[in-house]
Structures are given as structure tokens and as C-alpha cells.
XYZ file of C-alpha atoms in Angstrom:
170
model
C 106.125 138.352 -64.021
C 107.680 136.986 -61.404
C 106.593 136.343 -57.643
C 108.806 136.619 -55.382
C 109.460 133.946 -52.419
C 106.806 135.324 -49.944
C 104.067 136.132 -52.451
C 104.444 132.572 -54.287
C 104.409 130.972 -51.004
C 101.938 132.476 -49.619
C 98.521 130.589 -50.341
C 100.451 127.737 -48.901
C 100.953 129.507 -45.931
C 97.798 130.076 -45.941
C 96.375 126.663 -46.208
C 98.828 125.058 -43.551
C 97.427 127.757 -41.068
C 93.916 127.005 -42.006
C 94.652 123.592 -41.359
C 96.505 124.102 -38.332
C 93.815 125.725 -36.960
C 91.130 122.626 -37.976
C 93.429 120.245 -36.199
C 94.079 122.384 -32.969
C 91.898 121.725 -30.180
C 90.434 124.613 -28.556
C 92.410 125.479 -25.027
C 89.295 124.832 -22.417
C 88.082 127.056 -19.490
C 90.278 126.486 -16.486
C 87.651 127.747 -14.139
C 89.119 129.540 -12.253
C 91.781 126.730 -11.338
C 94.913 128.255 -10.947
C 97.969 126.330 -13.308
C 100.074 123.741 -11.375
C 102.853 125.061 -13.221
C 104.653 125.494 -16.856
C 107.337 123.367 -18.146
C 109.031 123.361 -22.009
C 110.318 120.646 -23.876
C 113.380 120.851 -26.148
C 114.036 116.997 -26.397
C 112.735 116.909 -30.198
C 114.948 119.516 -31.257
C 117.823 118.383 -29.407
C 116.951 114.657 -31.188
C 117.259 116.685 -34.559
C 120.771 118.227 -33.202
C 119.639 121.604 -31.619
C 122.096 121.634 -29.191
C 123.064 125.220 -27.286
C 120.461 127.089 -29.144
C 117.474 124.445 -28.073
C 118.495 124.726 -24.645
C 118.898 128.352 -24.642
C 114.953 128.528 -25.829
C 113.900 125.759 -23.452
C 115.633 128.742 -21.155
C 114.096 131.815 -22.616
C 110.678 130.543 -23.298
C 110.157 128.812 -19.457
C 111.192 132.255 -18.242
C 108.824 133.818 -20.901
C 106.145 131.507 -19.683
C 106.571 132.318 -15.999
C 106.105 136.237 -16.576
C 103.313 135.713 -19.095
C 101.422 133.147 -16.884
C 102.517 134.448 -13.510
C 99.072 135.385 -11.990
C 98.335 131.912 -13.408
C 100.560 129.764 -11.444
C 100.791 128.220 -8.095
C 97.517 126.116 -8.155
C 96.235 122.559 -8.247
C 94.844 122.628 -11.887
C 97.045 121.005 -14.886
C 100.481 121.876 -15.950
C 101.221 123.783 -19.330
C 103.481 121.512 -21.165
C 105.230 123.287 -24.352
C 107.031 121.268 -26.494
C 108.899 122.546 -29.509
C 109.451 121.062 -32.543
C 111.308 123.514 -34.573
C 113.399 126.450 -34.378
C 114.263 128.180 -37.449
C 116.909 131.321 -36.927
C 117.713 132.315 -40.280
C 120.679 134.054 -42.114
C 120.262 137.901 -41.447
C 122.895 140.628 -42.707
C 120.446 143.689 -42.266
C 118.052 145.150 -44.770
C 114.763 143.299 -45.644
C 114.680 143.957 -49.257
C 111.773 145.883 -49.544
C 111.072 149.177 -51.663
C 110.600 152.379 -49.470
C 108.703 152.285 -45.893
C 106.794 149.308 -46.536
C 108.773 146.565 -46.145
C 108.373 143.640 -48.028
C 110.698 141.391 -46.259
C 110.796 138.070 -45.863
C 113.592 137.568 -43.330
C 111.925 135.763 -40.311
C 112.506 133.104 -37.717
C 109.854 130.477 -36.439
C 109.503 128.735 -33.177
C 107.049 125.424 -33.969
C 105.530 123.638 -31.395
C 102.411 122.676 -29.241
C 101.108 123.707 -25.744
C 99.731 120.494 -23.705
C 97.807 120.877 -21.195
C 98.676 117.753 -18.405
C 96.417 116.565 -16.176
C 97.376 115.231 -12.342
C 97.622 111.621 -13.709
C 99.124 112.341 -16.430
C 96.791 112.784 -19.062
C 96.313 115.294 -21.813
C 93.344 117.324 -21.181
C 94.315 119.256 -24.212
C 96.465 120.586 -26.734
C 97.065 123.542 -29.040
C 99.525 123.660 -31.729
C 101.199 127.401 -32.338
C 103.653 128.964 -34.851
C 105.447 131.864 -34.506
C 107.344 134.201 -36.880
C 109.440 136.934 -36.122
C 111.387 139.079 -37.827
C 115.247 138.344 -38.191
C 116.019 141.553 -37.243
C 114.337 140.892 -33.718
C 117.940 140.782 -31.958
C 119.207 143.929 -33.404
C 122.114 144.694 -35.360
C 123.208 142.056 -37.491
C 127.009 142.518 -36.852
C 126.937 142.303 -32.952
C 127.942 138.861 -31.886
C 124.903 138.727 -29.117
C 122.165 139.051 -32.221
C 121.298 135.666 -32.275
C 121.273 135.241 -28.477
C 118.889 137.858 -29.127
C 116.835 136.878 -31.901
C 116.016 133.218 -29.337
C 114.666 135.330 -26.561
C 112.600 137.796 -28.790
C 111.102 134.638 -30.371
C 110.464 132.803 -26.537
C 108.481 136.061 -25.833
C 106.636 135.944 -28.594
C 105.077 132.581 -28.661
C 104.837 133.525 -24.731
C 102.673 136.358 -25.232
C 100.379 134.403 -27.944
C 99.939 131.568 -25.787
C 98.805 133.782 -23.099
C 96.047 134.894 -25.512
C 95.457 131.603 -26.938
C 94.543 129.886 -23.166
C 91.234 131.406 -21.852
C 91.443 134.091 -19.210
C 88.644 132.158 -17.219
């Protein structure tokens, strides 16, 4: 029998998030300190020859950041600091493969990188490491020429929205 991509490479999945997870440092309490302010950092995926599309996410995701965190900004406490590491838009020509309503598709595009948080001299008070996956049909039909455009920003609102969760509300 044969697996197919997803289910063979699943346990690995499974064991890089485990140890993702064992390596990340918990996000601490800001107490109540408001954020100084959010910033992202493209400059290892423009090293690996991002180009347009890494500055279109550093784009996207600081805008993404701004909503998510908005009643979080404008204070004296650290800056958020994300820096990405990879971006992974993959080939997409519609359908997912699956059988019937279910799915089964294993189409997606990842955003890799890690939220710092920076103290005022400097210093890194803490930092949390964070995957994303979305599908590749995130930016909408395959054959429009603004898909991929697309497919970046759904991706900067998703890791957005789970670093919002990931950073304590207090």
C-alpha cells in the first residue's frame, strides 16, 4: 500500500512540531505594559534571494501585525520583532486531490519564522518560534494573475492572528 506524501510525512511533522515547541520559549506576561511597537524582518529571506515576494510579506505581515496588535501598541514596554526565515508559496493549478468533501490535500504554503521580543537596550527578553501553513488556494482562483499577491497576504494574516494568541493577553 502506498502512503501518500502527507500521510508518510506526517510523524515527521509531527516530531519537528513537538520539538519546536520544546525549544520555544514561552512569550511572558507583559503586565499590562503596552508594546513599544512591531517591526518584521525579511533580511534572511532576501539573503536566500526572496526578492519582491519577501518584501511584499515584510509589507503584509507589519500591516497584519498592526491590526492584530493594535490595542497593544503605543507604550513603553518591548518591541515585537518578527523575523522570517522562510516563505514557501507553492505550485497551485486548483483542485486538492482529495476524494469527495473531505479533502485530502496537501497543497499549502508556509511562512517560518520567530517573534522576538526586544527590550529598550536592546536585549531579547524573549522569543517564540511559529510556523504557519495555509492552504494554496488561500488567494483564490488559480488562473487570476493577483493569486499569489494573494496567497502572501492570506499567509501575513495568518501567522498575525496566531501570534496574537501565542503572546499573553495580560
Amino acid at each position: 500500500m502506498r502512503l501518500g506524501p502527507f500521510r508518510a510525512a506526517a510523524p515527521l511533522l509531527g516530531l519537528v512540531a513537538l520539538l519546536g515547541s520544546a525549544w520555544a520559549e514561552d512569550l511572558p506576561s507583559l503586565g499590562g505594559e503596552r508594546l513599544a511597537g512591531v517591526d518584521v524582518d525579511v533580511r534572511p529571506l532576501l539573503a536566500l534571494g526572496g526578492g519582491v515576494p519577501a518584501l511584499a510579506l515584510r509589507e503584509d505581515l507589519l500591516s497584519a501585525l498592526k491590526a492584530e496588535f493594535a490595542d497593544r501598541l503605543g507604550g513603553r514596554g518591548p518591541l515585537l520583532l518578527v523575523r522570517i526565515t522562510g516563505l514557501s508559496i507553492n505550485p497551485y493549478a486548483g483542485g486538492d486531490g482529495g476524494r469527495g468533501r473531505l479533502g485530502g490535500g496537501t497543497q499549502s504554503d508556509y511562512l517560518d519564522g520567530e517573534a522576538l521580543l526586544i527590550g529598550r537596550r536592546g536585549e531579547i527578553l524573549a522569543r517564540h518560534p511559529q510556523l504557519s501553513a495555509v492552504p494554496s488556494s488561500s488567494g483564490g482562483a488559480w488562473y487570476d494573475p493577483a493569486s499569489e499577491r494573494r496567497r502572501v497576504t492570506a499567509i501575513a494574516q495568518h501567522y498575525a492572528g496566531w501570534l496574537r494568541r501565542a503572546l499573553p493577553q495580560d
